[in-house]
Structures are given as C-alpha cells and as structure tokens.
Short mmCIF file of C-alpha atoms and ligand atoms in Angstrom, two decimals:
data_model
loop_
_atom_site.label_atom_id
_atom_site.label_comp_id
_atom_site.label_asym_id
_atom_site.label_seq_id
_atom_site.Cartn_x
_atom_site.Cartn_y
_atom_site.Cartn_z
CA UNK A 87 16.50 26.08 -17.65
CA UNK A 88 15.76 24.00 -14.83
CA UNK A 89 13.07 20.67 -15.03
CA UNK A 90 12.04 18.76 -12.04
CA UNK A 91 10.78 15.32 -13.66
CA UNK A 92 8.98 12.58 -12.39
CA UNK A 93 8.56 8.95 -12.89
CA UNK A 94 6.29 6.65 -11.84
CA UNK A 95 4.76 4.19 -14.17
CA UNK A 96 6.14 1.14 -13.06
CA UNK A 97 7.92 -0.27 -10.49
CA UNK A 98 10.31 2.77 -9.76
CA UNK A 99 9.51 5.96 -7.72
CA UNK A 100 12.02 8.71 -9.53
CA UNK A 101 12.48 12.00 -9.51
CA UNK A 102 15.29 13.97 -11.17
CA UNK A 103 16.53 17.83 -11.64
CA UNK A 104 18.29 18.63 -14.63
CA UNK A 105 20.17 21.82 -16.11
CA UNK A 106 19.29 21.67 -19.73
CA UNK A 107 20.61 24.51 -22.64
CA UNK A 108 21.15 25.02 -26.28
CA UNK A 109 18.06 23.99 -27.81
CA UNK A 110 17.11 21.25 -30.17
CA UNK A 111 20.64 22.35 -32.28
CA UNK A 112 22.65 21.38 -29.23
CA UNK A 113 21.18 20.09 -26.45
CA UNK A 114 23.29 20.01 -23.33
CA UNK A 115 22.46 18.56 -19.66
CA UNK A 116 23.06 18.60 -16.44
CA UNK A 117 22.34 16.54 -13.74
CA UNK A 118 21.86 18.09 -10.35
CA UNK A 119 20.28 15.29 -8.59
CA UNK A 120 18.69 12.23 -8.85
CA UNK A 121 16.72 9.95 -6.57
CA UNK A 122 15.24 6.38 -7.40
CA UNK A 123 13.27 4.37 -5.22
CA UNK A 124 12.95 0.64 -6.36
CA UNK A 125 10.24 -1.45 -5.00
CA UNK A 126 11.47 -4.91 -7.00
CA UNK A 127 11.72 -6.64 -3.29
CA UNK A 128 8.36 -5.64 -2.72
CA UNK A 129 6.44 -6.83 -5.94
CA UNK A 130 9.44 -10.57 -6.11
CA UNK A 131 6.71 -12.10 -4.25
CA UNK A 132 4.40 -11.75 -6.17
CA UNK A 133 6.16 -12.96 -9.29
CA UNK A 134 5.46 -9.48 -11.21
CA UNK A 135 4.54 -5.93 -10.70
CA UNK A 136 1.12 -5.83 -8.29
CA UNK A 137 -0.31 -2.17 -9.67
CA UNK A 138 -2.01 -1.84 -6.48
CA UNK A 139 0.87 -2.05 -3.91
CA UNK A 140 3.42 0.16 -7.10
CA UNK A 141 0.59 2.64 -6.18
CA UNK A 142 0.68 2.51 -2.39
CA UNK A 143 4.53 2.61 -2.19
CA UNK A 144 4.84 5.59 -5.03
CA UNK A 145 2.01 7.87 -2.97
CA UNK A 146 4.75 6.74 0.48
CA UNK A 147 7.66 8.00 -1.32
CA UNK A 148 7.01 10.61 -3.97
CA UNK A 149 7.84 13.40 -0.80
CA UNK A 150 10.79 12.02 0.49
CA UNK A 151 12.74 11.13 -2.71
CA UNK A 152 11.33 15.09 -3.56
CA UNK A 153 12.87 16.14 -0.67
CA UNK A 154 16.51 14.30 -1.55
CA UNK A 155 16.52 15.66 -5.16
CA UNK A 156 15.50 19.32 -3.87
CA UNK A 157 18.64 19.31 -1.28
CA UNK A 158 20.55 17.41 -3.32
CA UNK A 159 20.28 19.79 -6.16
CA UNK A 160 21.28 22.15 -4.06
CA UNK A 161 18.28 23.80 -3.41
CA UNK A 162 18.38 24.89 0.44
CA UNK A 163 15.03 24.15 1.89
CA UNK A 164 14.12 27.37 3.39
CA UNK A 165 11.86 28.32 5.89
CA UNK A 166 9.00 30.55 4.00
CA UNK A 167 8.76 34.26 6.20
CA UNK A 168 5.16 34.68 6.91
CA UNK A 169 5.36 37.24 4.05
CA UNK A 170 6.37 35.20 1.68
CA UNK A 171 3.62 32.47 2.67
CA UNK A 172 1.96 31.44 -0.81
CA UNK A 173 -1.65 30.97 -0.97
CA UNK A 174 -1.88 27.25 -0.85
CA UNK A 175 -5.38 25.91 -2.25
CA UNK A 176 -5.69 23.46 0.12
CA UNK A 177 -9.28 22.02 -1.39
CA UNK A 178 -7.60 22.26 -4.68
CA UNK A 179 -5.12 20.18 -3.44
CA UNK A 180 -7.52 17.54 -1.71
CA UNK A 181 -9.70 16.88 -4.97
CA UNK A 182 -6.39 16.88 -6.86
CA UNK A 183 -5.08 14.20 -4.54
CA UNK A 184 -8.68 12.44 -4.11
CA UNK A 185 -7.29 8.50 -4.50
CA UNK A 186 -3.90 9.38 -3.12
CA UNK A 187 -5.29 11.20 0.16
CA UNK A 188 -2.38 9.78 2.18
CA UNK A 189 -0.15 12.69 0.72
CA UNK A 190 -2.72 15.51 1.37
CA UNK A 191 -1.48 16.01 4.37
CA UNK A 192 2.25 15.88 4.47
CA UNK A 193 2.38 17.75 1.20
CA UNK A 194 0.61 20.50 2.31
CA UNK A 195 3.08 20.72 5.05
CA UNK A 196 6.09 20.68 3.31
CA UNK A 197 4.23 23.45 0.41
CA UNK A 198 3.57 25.44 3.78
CA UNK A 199 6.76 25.55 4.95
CA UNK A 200 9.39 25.84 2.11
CA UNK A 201 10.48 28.25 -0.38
CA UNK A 202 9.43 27.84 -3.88
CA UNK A 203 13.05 26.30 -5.47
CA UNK A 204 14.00 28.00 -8.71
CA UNK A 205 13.25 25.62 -11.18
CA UNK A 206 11.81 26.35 -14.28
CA UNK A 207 9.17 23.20 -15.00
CA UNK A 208 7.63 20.09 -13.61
CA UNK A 209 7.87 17.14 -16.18
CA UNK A 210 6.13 13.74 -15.46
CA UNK A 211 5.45 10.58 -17.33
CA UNK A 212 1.66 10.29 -18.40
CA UNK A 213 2.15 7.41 -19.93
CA UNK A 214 2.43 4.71 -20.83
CA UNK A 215 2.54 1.93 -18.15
CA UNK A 216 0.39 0.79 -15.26
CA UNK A 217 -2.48 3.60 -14.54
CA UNK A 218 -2.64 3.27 -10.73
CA UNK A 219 1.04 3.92 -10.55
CA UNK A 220 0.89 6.94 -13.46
CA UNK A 221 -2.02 8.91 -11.20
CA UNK A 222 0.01 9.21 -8.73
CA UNK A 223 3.21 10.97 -10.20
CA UNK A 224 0.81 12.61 -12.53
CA UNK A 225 -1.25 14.03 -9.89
CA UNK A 226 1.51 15.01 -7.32
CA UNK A 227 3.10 17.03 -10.11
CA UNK A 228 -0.78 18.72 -10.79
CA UNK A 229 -0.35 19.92 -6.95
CA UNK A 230 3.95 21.05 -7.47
CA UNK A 231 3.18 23.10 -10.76
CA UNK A 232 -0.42 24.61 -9.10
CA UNK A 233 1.48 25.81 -6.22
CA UNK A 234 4.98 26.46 -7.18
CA UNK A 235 3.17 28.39 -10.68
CA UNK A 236 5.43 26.60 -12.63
CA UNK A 237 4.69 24.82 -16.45
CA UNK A 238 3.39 21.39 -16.41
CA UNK A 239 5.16 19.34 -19.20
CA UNK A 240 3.83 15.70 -19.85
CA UNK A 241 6.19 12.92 -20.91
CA UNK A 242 5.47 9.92 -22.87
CA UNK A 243 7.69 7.56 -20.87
CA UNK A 244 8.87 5.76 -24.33
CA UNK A 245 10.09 8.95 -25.51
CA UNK A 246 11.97 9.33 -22.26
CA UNK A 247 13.60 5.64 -22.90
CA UNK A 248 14.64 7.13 -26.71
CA UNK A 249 16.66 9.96 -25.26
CA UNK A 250 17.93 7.92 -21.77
CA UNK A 251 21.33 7.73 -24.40
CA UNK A 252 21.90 11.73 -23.44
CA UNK A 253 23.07 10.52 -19.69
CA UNK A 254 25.74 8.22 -20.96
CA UNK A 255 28.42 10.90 -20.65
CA UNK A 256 27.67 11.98 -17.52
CA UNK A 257 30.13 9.75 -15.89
CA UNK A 258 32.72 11.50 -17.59
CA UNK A 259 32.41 15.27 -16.57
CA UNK A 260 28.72 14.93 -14.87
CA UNK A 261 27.69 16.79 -18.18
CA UNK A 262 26.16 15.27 -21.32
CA UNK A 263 25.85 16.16 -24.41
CA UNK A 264 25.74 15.65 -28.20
CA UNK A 265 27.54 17.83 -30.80
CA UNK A 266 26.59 18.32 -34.07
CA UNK A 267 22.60 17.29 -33.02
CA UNK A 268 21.43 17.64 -36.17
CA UNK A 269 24.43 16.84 -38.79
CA UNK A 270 24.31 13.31 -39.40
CA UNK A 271 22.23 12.43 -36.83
CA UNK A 272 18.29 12.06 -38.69
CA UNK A 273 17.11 9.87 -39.83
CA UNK A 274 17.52 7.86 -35.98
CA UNK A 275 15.87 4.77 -35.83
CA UNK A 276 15.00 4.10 -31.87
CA UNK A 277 14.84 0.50 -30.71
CA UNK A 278 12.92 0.25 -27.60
CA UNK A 279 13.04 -3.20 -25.62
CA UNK A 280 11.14 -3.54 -22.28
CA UNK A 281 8.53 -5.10 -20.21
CA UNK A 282 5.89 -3.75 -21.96
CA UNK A 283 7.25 -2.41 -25.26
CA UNK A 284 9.29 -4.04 -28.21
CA UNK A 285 9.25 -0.96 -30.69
CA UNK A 286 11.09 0.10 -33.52
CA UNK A 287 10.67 4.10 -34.12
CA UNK A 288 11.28 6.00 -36.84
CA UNK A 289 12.97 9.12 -35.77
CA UNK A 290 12.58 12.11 -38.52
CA UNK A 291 13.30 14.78 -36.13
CA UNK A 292 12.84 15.53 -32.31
CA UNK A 293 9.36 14.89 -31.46
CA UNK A 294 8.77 13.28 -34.78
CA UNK A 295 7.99 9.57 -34.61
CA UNK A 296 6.39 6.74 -36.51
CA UNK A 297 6.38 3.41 -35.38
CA UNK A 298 7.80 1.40 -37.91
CA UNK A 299 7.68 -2.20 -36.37
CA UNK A 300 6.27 -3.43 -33.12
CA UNK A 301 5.46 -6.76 -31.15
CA UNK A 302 2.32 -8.60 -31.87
CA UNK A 303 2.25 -10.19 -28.70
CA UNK A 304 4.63 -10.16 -26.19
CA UNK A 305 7.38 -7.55 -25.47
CA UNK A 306 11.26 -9.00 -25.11
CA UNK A 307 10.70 -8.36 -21.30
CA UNK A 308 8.06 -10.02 -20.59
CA UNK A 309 9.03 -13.14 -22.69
CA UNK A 310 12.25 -13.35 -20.58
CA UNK A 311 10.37 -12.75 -17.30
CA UNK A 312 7.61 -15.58 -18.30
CA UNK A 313 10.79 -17.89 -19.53
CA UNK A 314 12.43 -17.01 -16.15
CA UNK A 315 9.41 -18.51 -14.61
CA UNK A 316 9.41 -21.49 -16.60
CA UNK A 317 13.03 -22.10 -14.96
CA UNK A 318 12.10 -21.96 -11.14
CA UNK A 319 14.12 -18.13 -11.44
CA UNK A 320 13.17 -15.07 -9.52
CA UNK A 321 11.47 -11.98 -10.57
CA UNK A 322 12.93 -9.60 -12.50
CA UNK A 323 13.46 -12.60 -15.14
CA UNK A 324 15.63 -10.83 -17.26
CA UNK A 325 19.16 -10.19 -15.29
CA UNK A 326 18.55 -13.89 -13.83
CA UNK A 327 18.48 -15.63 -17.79
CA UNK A 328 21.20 -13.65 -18.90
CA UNK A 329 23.58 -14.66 -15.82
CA UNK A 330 22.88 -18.27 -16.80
CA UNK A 331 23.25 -17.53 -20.45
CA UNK A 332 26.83 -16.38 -20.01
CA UNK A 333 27.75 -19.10 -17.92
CA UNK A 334 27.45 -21.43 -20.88
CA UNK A 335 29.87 -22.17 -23.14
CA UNK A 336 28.14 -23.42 -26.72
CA UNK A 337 29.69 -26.45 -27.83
CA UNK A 338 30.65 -26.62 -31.75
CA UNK A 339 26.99 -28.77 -32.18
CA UNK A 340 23.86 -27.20 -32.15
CA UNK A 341 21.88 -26.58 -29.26
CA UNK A 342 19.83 -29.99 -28.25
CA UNK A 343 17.43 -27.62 -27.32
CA UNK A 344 16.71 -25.63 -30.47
CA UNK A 345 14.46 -22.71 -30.33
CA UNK A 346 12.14 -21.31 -32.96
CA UNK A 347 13.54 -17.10 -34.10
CA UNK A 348 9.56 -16.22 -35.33
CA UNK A 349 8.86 -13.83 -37.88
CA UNK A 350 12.74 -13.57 -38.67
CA UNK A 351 11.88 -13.42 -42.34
CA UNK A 352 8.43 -11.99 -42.90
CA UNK A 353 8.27 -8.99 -44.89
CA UNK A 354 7.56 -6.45 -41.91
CA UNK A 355 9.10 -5.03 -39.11
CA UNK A 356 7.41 -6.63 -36.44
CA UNK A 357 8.04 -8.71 -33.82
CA UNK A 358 6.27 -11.94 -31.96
CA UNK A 359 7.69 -13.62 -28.82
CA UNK A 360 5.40 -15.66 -27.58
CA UNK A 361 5.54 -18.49 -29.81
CA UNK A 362 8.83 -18.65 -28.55
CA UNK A 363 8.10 -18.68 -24.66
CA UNK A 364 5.61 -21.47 -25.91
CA UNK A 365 8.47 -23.43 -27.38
CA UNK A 366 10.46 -23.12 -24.20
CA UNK A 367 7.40 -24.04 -22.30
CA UNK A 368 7.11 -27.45 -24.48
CA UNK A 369 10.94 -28.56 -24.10
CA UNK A 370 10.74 -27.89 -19.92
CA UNK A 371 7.96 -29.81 -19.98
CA UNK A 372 9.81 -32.81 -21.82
CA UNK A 373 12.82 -32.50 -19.51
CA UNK A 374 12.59 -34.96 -16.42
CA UNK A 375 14.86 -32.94 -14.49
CA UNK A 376 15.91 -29.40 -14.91
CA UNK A 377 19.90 -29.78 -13.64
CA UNK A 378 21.25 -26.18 -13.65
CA UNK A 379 23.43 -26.91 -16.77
CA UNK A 380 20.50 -27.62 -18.71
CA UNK A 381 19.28 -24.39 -17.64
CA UNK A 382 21.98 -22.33 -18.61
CA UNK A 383 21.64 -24.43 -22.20
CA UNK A 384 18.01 -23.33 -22.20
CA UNK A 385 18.67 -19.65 -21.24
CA UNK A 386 21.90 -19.31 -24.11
CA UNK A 387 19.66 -20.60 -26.75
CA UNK A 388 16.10 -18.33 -25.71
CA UNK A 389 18.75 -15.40 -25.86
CA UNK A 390 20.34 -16.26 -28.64
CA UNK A 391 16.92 -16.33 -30.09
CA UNK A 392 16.46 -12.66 -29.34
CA UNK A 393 18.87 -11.47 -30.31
CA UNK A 394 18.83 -13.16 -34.19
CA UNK A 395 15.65 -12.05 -34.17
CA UNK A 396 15.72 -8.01 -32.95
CA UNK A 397 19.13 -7.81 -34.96
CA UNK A 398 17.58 -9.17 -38.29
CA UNK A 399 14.90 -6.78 -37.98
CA UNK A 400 16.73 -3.76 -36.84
CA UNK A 401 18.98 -3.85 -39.54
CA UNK A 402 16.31 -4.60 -42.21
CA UNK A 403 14.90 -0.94 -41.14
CA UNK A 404 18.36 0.73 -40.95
CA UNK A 405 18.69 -0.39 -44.35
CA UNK A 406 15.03 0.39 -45.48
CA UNK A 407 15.18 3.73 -43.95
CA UNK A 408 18.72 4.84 -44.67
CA UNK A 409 19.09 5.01 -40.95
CA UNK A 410 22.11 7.22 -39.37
CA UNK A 411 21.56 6.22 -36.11
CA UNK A 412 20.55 3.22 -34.10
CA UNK A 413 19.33 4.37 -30.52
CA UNK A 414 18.66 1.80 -27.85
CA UNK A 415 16.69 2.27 -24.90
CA UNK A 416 14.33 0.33 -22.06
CA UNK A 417 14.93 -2.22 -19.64
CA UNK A 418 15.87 -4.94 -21.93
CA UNK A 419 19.28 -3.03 -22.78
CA UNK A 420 20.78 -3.95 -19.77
CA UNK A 421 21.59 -7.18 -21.69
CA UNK A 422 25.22 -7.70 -22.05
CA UNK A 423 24.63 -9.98 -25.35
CA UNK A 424 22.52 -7.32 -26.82
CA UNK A 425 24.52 -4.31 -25.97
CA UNK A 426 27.84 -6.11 -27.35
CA UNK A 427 25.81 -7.45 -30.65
CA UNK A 428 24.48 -4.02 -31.54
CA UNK A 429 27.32 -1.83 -30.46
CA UNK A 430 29.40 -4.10 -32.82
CA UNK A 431 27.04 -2.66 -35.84
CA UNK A 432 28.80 0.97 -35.44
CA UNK A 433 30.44 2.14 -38.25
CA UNK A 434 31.39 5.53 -40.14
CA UNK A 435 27.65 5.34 -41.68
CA UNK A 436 25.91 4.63 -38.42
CA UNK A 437 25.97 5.80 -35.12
CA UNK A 438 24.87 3.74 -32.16
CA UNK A 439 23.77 5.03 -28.93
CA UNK A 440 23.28 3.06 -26.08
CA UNK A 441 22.45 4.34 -22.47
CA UNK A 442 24.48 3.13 -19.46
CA UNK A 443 23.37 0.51 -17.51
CA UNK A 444 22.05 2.78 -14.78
CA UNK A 445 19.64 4.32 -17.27
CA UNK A 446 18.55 1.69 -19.12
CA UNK A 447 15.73 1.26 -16.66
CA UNK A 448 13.09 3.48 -16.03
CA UNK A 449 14.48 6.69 -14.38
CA UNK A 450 13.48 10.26 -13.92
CA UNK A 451 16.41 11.72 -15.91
CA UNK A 452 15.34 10.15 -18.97
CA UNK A 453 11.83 11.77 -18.37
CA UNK A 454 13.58 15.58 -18.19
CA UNK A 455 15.66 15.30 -20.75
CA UNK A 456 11.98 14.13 -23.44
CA UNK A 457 10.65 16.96 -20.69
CA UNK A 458 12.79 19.42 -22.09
CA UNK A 459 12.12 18.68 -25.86
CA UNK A 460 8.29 18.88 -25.19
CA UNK A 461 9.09 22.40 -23.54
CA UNK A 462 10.69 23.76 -26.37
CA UNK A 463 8.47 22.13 -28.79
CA UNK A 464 5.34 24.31 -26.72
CA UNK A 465 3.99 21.43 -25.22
CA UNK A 466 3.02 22.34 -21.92
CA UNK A 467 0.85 23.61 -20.17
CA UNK A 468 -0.11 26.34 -17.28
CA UNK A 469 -1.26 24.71 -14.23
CA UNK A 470 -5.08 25.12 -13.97
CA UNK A 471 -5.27 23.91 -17.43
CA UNK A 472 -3.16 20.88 -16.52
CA UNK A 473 -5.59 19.38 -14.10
CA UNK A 474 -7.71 17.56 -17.29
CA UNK A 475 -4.59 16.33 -17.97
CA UNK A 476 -5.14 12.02 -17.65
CA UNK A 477 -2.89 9.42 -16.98
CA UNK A 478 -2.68 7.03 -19.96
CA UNK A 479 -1.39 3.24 -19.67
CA UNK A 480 -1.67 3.45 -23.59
CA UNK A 481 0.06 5.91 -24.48
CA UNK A 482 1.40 6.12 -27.78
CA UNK A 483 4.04 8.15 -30.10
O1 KG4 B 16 12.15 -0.47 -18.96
P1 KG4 B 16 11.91 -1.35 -17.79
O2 KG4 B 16 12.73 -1.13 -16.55
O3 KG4 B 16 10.42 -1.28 -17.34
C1 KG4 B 16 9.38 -1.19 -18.25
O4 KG4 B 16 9.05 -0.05 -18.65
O5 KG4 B 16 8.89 -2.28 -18.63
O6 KG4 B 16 12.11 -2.87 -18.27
C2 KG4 B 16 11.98 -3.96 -17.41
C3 KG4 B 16 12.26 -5.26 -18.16
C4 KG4 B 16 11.92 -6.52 -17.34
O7 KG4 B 16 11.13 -7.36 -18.14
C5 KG4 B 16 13.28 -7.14 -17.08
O8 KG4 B 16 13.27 -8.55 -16.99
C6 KG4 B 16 14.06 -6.69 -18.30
O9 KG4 B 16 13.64 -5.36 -18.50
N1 KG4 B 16 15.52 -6.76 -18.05
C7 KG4 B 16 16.37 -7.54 -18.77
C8 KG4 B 16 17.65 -7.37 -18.19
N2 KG4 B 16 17.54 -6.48 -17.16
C9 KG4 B 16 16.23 -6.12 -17.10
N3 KG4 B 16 16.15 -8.35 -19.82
C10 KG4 B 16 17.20 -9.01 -20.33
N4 KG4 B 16 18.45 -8.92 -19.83
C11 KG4 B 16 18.73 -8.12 -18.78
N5 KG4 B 16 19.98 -8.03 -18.30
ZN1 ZN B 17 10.23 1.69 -19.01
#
C-alpha cells in the first residue's frame, strides 16, 4: 500500500510517500519521495523554536512540499475532466482550516484541479511537540483524507523516531527492510534522545510500549542547546558542542573542568540533565575569559557526561529486560560520540539499530513507516470521523 505522511511538530515541514508490504512479519519499504522544509534560519534568531512563526511557515509550505512529493512520487498531476470533478466541501474545508485560513484558498484550488493520486492513506503526527505547529499538519491532512476519501492514520511522532532505523538501508538499493522481524528481534528496547524527549521504551511487540525510564527534567537536547548558549554558540546547540568536542584532544589528566554524570547510579531508569547544565553554568561563570580552547574543554567533558550517563542506563535496562535490541532514534543521534559508543555495544546477543544521519531528525518517512503499523494494527480512521481528531503536544506511548 501506499501512505502519504506528514510532519509538522517542530521545526520541519515534511511530507513523505512510501510503498510499504509484508506486514508486521516482514515489513518492507519504499521510498517514492520525500520533501523537507527546514525553517532552523528562521527560528536562529530567536535562540529556539518560536511556535508562532513554525506555524506561519508550516501553513506557507505544507502545498508546495505536497506538490514536490506528489510529482516526485511519480504521481502525474492531472488535470480533473469536468466529469471527474469531485464534490469538494468547500465550508467543510473552511471550518476545518479555521486558524490556518491562509491555505483555504490555494488548497481548494489545487483539490479542484487535480486527480485524486492513488495512494492508499494519509498519516500525520498528532503528537507530541509544539501544538500550533501539530494543527496545522493535522488539519491539512483532515481536508486530504475528506476529499481524496482516503483513511486518516494518526502518528505519535516518538513512535515515528523508534522506527526512523527502517530508512537506513535505503541508500543501498532505495529499499529497506528487516528480515526475520520477529525472530530475535523482541524484546527491543528504544532509546529516544531529542529536544523534547529523553526516553527509554520498552518494546514487547509493534505498537506495544512501556516507558521504562525517562528524564525528570530536561531532555539531552535541550541541555546541549541551553549549554550551547552558555558558550556564546548558535542555535541548534547540539551539532555546534559536538564540533568543539571533537576538536579536543583529552590530555592523560582529568578534565580541570569536571562535570557532575547525575543519577548515574540510582536504582531507576531515569534520567536528569539539568543539574548538569547548572554545573556548566557555575564553571562559565568562574572563567574570566572563555578562549575557544577552553570551550572545546568544556564541550568534551558536558558530552562526555552524556554519554556515561545514557550508556550506564541503557545498558542497566538491556540487562534488566533481557533486551535483543537497542534502537536509537531523535535528534540527539546525530551525535558522532554517541552513535560510535553505542554501535560499539553490538554483539551476537544484541542488535543495534541506528538511523542515518538524514533521519535522525524529524522527517516524514519516519512518520509512514509508525503510519503503516497503526494501519495494520486498525488504527485509523474514515474521514468524517477524523475531524474530532486533536492535536496533542503531550502525547504519550
Ligand atoms: O528530534 P529533533 O530533530 O527534534 C525534536 O523532536 O526535538 O531533535 C532536535 C535536537 C536539538 O536539541 C539539537 O540540538 C539536537 O537534537 N542535536 C544534536 C546534534 N544534532 C542535533 N545533539 C547533539 N549532537 C548533535 N550532533
Ligand atoms: Zn522529533
């Protein structure tokens, strides 16, 4: 089957169309197209994403990256006969698009004018993540699956970061894929590291999930972003700490700068980070001048850090759990130090998946590929019913 999928909870305006077969026993994918849209240069100045502005630029867009991902797929966009004209519910359409009236109009166009492409169902992330942003994918994929008659499948975008691994292959024959699904796969344990998330999820099955471990403050993220900060760097923090962390090269000493690794050894699987940000925020504050070698120093230790600390506590639940395999996901595994340190923890008894750099972010694929697990598991819905459907920054498991 075909899914269209949709992302929009952040920072990124994504949309993606994927072939998927063989069922929960053997997944398989296809890519056809995808489109992403980042607005980073737009929120930079701001230090941070601005929900208001992720909102503006999604609803500019959403129709244009559709567009891209429709032709690129290979879907001709054909002129409709008159005969074939569907019977767009234009007032429908206005309510459904209320707070995002700027795409009434062009939509309606575009619905007017073109064929309905042969896809199968719309997928979109409901949450969680910034609301403003959320409504807007949410709702433009209300108005696709209304007027295309097409299943409305909603994503939890955390679930989408758990199965980002499935594009890693693509590179290699556009085609992805995991044999054997099922044999030695379950128990998975999921580690999900982003701006708003530090998780670790216990993964029974597809679709079943229990958080196991969590942060009680800040996620990895947003700790690097706020450290970033702290060190005169530019937003996104996160790529900016780790180029200055790999520029150092640790002496045999300790670190002058010593950082705290909290909660490495209470009994739980949880997470705190900003005692640490705190501790980087005291030693700044006690350095005259921040010379950029001092910065690097500062940046290698707060990494080093971590990773002690998401390693120790990972492996405590692969061990707990009997875990077969370690999944990584979310924005955070773009790290080379973290990618390298858990890779490294492969062996015959575990299996470690880690996405590609490219989909380690928030993307659209991600969102088809949970999409598609959701549709076979029967959750989704017909289109009138899907209008109640609500976006949900919240969103949990
Ligand atoms: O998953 P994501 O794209 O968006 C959310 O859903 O939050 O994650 C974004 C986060 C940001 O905090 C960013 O600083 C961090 O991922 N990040 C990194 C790296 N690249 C992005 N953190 C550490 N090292 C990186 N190389
Ligand atoms: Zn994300």
């Amino acid at each position: 089957m075909k899914i269209l999928a949709i992302e929009t909870s952040c920072d990124e305006t994504a949309i993606s169309i994927i072939e998927a077969k063989g069922g929960v026993k053997n997944p398989e994918f296809k890519i056809l197209a995808e489109t992403i849209i980042s607005q980073i240069n737009i929120h930079k100045e701001y230090g941070g994403v601005f929900p208001a502005l992720a909102k503006r630029e999604h609803s500019r867009n959403l129709l244009p990256v559709l567009k891209k991902t429709l032709t690129g797929a290979g879907f001709e966009l054909k002129v409709k006969s008159s005969k074939l004209k569907v019977n767009i519910k234009r007032e429908q359409i206005s309510k459904i698009l209320e707070k995002e009236s700027e795409m009434i109009e062009p939509l309606i166009n575009f619905l007017e004018k073109y064929e309905i492409p042969k896809i199968d169902a719309v997928a979109v992330t409901q949450g969680p993540g910034l609301e403003p942003a959320l409504w807007t994918g949410l709702n433009f994929a209300k108005v696709l699956s209304l007027v295309w008659d097409k299943p409305f499948v909603p994503v939890n975008h955390m679930e989408g970061h758990l199965f980002a691994f499935f594009a890693s292959q693509k590179k290699q024959n556009f085609q992805f894929s995991i044999f054997n699904f099922q044999k030695n796969f379950f128990p998975a344990l999921g580690l999900l590291v982003s701006g708003g998330h530090t998780e670790l999820v216990l993964m029974k099955d597809i679709g079943k999930y229990k958080i196991v471990g969590q942060t009680r403050d800040d996620a990895v993220g947003e700790a690097y972003d706020k450290v970033a900060r702290m060190l005169g760097l530019s937003y996104p923090g996160g790529p900016e700490i780790s180029k200055l962390s790999e520029q150092y090269k640790p002496k045999k000493m300790a670190s002058k700068y010593k950082l705290p690794r909290p909660m490495l050894n209470t009994p739980d699987y949880d997470f705190s980070f900003s005692g640490l940000k705190t501790a980087v925020l005291y030693t700044v504050k006690n350095i005259p001048k921040l010379t950029p070698k001092i910065k690097q120093e500062i940046s290698y230790e707060f990494e080093q850090a971590v990773v002690d600390v998401l390693l120790h506590k990972t492996k405590k639940a692969i061990e707990k759990y009997k875990i077969k395999t370690l999944i990584l996901g979310g924005g955070v595994v773009a790290n080379k130090k973290i990618r390298k340190t858990f890779q490294d923890m492969g062996s015959e008894k575990l299996n470690i998946l880690i996405p590609d750099i490219e989909y380690t972010g928030d993307n659209a694929t991600m969102i088809a590929v949970a999409g598609y697990f959701r549709f076979l598991d029967k959750k989704y819905l017909q289109p009138e019913k899907a209008l109640k459907i609500k976006a949900n920054g919240n969103l949990n498991f």
